[in-house]
Coordinates of C-alpha atoms in Angstrom, one line a residue:
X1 CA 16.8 20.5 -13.9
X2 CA 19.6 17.9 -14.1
X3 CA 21.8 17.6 -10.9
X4 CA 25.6 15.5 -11.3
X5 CA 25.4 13.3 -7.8
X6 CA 28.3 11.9 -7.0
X7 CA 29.0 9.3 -4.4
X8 CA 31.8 9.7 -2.4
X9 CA 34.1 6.7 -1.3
X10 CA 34.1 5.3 2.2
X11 CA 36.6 7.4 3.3
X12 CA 35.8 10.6 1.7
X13 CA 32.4 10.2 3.4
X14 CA 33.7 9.2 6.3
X15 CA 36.0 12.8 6.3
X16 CA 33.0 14.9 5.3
X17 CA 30.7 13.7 8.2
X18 CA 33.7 14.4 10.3
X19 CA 33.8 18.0 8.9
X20 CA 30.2 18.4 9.1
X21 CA 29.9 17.3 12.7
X22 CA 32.5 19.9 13.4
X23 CA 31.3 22.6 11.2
X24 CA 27.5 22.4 12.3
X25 CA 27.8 23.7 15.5
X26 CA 30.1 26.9 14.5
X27 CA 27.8 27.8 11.4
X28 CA 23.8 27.0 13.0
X29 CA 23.9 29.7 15.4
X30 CA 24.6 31.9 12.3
X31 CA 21.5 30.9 10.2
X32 CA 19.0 32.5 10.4
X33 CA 15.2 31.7 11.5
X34 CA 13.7 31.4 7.6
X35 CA 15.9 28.6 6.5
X36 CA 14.4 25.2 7.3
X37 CA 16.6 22.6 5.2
X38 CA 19.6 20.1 6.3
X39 CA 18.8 21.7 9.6
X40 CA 18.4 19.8 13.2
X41 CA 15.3 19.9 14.6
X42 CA 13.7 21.5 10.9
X43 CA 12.0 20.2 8.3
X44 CA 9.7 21.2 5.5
X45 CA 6.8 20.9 7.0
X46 CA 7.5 23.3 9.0
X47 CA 8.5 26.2 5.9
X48 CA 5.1 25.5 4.3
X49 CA 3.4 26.3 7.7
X50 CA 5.2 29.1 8.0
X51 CA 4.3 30.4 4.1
X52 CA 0.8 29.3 4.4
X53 CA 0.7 32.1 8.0
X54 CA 2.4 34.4 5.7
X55 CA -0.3 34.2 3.4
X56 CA -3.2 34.3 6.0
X57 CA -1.7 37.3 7.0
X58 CA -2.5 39.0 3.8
X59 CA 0.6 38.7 1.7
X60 CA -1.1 37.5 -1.5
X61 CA 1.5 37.2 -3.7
X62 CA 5.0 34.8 -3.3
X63 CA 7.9 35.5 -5.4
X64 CA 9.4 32.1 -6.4
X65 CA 12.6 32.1 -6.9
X66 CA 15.0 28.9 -8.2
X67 CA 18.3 29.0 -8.5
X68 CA 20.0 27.8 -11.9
X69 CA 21.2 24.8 -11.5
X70 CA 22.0 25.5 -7.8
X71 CA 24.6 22.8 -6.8
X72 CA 26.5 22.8 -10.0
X73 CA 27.1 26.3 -10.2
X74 CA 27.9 27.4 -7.1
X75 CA 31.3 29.7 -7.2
X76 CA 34.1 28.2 -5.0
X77 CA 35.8 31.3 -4.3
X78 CA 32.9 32.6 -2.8
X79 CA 31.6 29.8 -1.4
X80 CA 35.3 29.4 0.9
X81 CA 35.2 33.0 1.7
X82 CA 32.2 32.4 3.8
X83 CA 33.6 29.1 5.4
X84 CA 36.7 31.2 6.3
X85 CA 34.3 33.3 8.3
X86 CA 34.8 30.7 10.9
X87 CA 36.7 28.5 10.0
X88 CA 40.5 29.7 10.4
X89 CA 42.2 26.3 10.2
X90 CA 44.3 26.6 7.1
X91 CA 44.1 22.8 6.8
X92 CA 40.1 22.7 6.9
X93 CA 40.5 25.2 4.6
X94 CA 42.8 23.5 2.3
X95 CA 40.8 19.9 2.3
X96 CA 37.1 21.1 2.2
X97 CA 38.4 23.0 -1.3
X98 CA 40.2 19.2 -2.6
X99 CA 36.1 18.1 -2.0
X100 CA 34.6 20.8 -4.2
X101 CA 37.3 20.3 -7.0
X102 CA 37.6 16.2 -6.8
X103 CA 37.6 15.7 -10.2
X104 CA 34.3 13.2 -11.4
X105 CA 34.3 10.3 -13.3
X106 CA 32.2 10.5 -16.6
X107 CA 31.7 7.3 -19.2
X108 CA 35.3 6.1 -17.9
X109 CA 36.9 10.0 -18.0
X110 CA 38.0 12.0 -15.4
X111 CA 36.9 15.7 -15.8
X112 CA 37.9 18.7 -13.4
X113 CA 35.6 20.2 -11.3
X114 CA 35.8 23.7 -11.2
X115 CA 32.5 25.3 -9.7
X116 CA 29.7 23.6 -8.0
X117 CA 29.2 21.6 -4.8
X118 CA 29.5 17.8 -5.2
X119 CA 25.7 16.0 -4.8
X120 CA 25.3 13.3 -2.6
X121 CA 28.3 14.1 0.3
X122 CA 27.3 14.2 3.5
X123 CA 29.2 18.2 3.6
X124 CA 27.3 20.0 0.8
X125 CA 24.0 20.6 2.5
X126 CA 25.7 22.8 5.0
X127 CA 27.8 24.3 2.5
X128 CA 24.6 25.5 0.4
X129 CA 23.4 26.9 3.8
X130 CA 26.3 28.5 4.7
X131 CA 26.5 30.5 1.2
X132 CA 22.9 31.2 1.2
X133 CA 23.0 32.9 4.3
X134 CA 23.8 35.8 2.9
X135 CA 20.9 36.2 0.6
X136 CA 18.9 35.2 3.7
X137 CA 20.4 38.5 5.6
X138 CA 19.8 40.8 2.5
X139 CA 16.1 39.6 3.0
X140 CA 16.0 39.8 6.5
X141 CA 17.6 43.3 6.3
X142 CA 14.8 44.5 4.2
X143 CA 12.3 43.0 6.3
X144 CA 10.9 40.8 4.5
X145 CA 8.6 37.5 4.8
X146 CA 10.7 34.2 3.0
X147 CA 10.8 30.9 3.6
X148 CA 14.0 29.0 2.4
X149 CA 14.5 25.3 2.1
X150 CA 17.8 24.7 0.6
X151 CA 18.1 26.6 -3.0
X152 CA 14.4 26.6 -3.1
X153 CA 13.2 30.5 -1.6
X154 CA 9.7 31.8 -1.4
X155 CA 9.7 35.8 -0.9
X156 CA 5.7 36.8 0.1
X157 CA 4.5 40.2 -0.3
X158 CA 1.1 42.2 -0.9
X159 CA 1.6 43.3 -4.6
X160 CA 2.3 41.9 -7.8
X161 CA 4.5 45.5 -8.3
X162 CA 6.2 44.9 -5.0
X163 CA 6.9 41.6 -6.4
X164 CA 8.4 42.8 -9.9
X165 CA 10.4 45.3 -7.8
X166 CA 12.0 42.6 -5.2
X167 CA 12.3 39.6 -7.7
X168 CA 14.7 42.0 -9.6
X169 CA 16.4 43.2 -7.1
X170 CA 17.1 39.6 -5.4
X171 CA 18.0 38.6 -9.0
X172 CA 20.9 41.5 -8.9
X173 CA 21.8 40.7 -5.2
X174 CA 22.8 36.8 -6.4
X175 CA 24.4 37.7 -9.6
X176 CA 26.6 40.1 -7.7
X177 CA 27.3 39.0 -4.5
X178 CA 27.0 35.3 -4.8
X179 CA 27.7 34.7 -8.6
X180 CA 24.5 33.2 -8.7
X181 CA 21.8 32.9 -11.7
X182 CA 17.6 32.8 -11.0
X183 CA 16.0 30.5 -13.6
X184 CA 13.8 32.9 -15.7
X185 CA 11.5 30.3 -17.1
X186 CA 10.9 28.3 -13.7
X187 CA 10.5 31.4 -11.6
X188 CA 7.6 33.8 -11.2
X189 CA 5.8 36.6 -9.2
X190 CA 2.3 34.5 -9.1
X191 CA -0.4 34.1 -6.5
X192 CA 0.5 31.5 -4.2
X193 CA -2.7 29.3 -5.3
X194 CA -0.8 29.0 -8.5
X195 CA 2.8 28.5 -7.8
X196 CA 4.0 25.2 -5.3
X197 CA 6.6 24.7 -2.5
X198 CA 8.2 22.0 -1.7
X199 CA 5.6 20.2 -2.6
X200 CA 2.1 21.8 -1.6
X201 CA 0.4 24.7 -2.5
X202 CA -1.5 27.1 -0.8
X203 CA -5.5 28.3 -1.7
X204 CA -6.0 31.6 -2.9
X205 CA -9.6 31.8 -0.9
X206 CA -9.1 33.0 2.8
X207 CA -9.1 31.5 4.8
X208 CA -5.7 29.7 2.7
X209 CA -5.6 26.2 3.2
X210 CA -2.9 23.9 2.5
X211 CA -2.6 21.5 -0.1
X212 CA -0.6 18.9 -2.3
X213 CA 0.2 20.2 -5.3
X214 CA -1.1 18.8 -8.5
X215 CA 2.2 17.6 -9.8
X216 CA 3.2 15.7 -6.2
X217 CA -0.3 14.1 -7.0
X218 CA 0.7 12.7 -10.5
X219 CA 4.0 11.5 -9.1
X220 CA 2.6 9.4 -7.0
X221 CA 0.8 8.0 -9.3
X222 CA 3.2 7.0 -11.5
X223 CA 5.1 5.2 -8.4
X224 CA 2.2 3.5 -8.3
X225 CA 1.5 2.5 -11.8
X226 CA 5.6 1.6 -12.1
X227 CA 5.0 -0.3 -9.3
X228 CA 2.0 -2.3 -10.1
X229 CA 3.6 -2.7 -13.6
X230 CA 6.5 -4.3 -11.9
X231 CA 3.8 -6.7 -9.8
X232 CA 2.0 -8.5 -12.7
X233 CA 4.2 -11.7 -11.8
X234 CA 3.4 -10.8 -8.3
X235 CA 0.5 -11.9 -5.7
X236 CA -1.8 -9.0 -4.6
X237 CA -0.8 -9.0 -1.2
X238 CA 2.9 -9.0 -2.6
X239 CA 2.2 -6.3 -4.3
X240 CA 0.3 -4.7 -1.6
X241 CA 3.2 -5.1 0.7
X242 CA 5.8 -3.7 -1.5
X243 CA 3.1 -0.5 -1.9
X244 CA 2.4 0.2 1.4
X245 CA 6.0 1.8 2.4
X246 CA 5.5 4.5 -0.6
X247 CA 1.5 5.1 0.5
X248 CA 2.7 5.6 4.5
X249 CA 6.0 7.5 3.3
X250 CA 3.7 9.7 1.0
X251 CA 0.9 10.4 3.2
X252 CA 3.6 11.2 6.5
X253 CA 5.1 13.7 4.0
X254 CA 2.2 15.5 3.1
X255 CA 0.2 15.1 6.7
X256 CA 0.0 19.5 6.3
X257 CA -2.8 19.2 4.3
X258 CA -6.4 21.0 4.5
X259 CA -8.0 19.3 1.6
X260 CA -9.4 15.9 1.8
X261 CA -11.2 15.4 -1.0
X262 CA -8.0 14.7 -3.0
X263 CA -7.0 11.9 -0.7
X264 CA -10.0 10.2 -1.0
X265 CA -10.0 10.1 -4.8
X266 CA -6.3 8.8 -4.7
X267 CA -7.3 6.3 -1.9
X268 CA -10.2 4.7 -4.9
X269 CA -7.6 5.2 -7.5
X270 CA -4.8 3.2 -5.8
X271 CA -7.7 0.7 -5.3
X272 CA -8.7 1.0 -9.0
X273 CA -5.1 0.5 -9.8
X274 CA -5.2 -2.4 -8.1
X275 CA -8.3 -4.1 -9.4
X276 CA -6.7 -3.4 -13.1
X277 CA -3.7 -5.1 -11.9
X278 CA -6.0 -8.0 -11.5
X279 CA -8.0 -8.1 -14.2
X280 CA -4.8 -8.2 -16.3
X281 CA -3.2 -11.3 -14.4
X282 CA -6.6 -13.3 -15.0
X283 CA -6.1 -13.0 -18.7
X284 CA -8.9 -15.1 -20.2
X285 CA -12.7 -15.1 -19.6
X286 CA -13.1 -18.2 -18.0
X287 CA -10.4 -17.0 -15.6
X288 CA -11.9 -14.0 -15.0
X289 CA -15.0 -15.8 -14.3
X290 CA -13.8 -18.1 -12.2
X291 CA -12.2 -15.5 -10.0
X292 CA -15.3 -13.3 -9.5
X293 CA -17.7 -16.4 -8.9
X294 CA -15.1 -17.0 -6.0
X295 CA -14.8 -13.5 -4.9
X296 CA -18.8 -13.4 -4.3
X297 CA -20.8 -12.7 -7.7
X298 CA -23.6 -15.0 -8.7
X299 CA -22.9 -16.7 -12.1
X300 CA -24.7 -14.6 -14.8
X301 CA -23.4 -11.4 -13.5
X302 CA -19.6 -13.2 -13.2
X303 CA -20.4 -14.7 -17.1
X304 CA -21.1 -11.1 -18.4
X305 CA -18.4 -9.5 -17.1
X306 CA -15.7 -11.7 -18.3
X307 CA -16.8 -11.7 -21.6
X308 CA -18.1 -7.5 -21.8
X309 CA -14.7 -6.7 -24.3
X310 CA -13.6 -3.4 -21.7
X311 CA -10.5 -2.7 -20.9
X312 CA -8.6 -3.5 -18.0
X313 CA -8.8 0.2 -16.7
X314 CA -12.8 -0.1 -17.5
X315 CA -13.2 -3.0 -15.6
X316 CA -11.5 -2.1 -13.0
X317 CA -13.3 1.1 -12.4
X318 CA -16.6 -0.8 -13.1
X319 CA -19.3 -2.2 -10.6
X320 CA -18.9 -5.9 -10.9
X321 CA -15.0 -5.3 -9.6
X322 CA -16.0 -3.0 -7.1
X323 CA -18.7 -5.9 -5.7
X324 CA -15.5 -8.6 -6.3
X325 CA -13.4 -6.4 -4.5
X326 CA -14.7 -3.7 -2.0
X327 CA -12.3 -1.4 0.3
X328 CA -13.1 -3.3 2.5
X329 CA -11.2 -6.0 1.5
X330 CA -8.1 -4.8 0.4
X331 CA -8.2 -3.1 4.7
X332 CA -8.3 -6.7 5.4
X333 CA -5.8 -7.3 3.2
X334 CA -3.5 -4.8 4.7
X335 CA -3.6 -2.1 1.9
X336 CA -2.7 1.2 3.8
X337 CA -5.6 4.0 3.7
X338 CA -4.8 7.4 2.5
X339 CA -7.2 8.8 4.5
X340 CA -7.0 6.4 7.5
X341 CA -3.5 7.2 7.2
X342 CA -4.2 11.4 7.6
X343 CA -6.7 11.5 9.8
X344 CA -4.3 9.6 12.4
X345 CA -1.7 12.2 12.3
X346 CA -4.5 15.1 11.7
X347 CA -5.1 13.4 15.4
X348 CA -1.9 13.0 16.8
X349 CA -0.8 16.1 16.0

């Protein structure tokens, strides 16, 4: 899904966080206990726990729901009838509409804004969570189990009919009440093993354990292959330094989960990563020989390997680089650990 960000001018941002700051505390006592996103003192952490509980507690299936290009569609009509809720000031009224229709600025051209909330202001978080109260209330009334971060809402029940039933019935709630549209082809009644949340997923085996999702997995990844891609001009411990704030960031994120298996096969694949990195800046044999004869290997072993006609990926994955260069030494060479990095929080926590 394609968002338009914007980025508002010093001014205009500076006005929005005024508005927020003034807004917040009228409109947080009004949300309700399901939504964890833009919120002080919430995070998403926090909404996976609570799913995962959900789960445990033997609601086997999730109904996950996304909203149809969320931020760009959202109805402004609607959208300020809930801000007039409690917000009376005509004024407020008046310049919080000029922010949703500001005009935007495409390839030189100005075009007019008629629906949607602008990306990247410091005011349209609230805003999506003062429209999607409402849906959060129609759940509620129904009594029913959700966790909502932002436009992304997990509904957890005990059947796959109950499912069909509430999905559309949600679907008609938004299309009536809030003028809003579910994504058919990215939403689903599943099992929550298959499905993921901001981020994780949950096991289908009880007891459900929490884990990364396979697609958070390969993203990393490809940071770090971009990354180590960018670093071929670069010394290892450059390169090292420059990885270690998406690693910790990464790993802080995704502290939640149950499995550690995964980690420790993305902890020797970073690693791997790395030793390719190498094996590409040494280029020719007799570099590559020269490197491993000073990295430890005796001299017929350091010989064969230079000259063996792998790949960088193969060599890097093979046992004369693993010898060359052990975990050990990229910990001394201040590569953060995955794992080390997990079982820390797991422990501070």
């Amino acid at each position: 899904m394609q968002l338009t960000l914007t980025v508002p001018t010093v001014v205009d941002r500076l006005i929005q966080q005024a508005l927020h700051q003034a807004m917040q505390p009228l409109f947080e006592p009004t949300f309700s206990d399901n939504s964890y996103g833009f919120r002080p003192g919430r995070n998403a952490q926090q909404a996976v726990a609570k799913a995962a509980q959900y789960i445990r507690g033997g609601k086997r299936w999730v109904i996950d729901m996304d909203l149809e290009k969320f931020f760009d569609r959202v109805n402004h009509d609607v959208l300020m009838a809930r801000v007039a809720r409690r917000v009376q000031d005509v004024n407020v009224l008046r310049l919080i509409r000029k922010f949703l229709q500001a005009g935007m600025m495409v390839n030189g051209v100005e075009t007019p804004r008629y629906e949607g909330t602008p990306q990247g202001g410091p005011l349209s978080p609230l805003l999506s969570n003062i429209l999607l109260t409402d849906l959060d209330r129609e759940l509620e009334q129904r009594q029913l189990l959700f966790c909502r971060y932002a436009d992304d809402c997990n509904i957890y029940v005990g059947s796959a009919r109950a499912g069909q039933r509430i999905m559309e019935s949600v679907k008609g709630f938004l299309a009536n009440r809030l003028k809003l549209t579910v994504n058919e082809a990215k939403s689903a009644v599943a099992r929550p093993s298959m499905r993921k949340f901001l981020g994780y997923s949950v096991t289908g085996k009880q007891p459900a354990k929490i884990r990364i999702a396979t697609p958070s997995i390969q993203r990393l990844k490809e940071s770090v292959r971009n990354l180590c891609i960018q670093g071929r001009g670069r010394s290892l411990p450059q390169t090292i330094e420059k990885l270690n704030p998406i690693l910790r960031g990464w790993m802080n994120y995704f502290s939640l989960t149950q499995s550690r298996r995964p980690i420790e096969e993305l902890d020797a694949w970073v690693r791997r990563r790395l030793r390719c990195l190498l094996w590409r800046q040494w280029k020719r044999p007799t570099t590559r020989e020269s490197k491993m004869l000073a990295l430890g290997l005796d001299a017929q072993r350091a010989w064969k390997s230079s000259v063996n006609g792998r790949g960088p990926w193969w060599n890097a994955g093979a046992k004369h680089m693993i010898a060359a260069l052990p975990p050990k030494l990229f910990t001394q060479l201040g590569l953060v650990s995955l794992v080390a990095t997990h079982q820390h929080l797991q422990r501070s926590t």
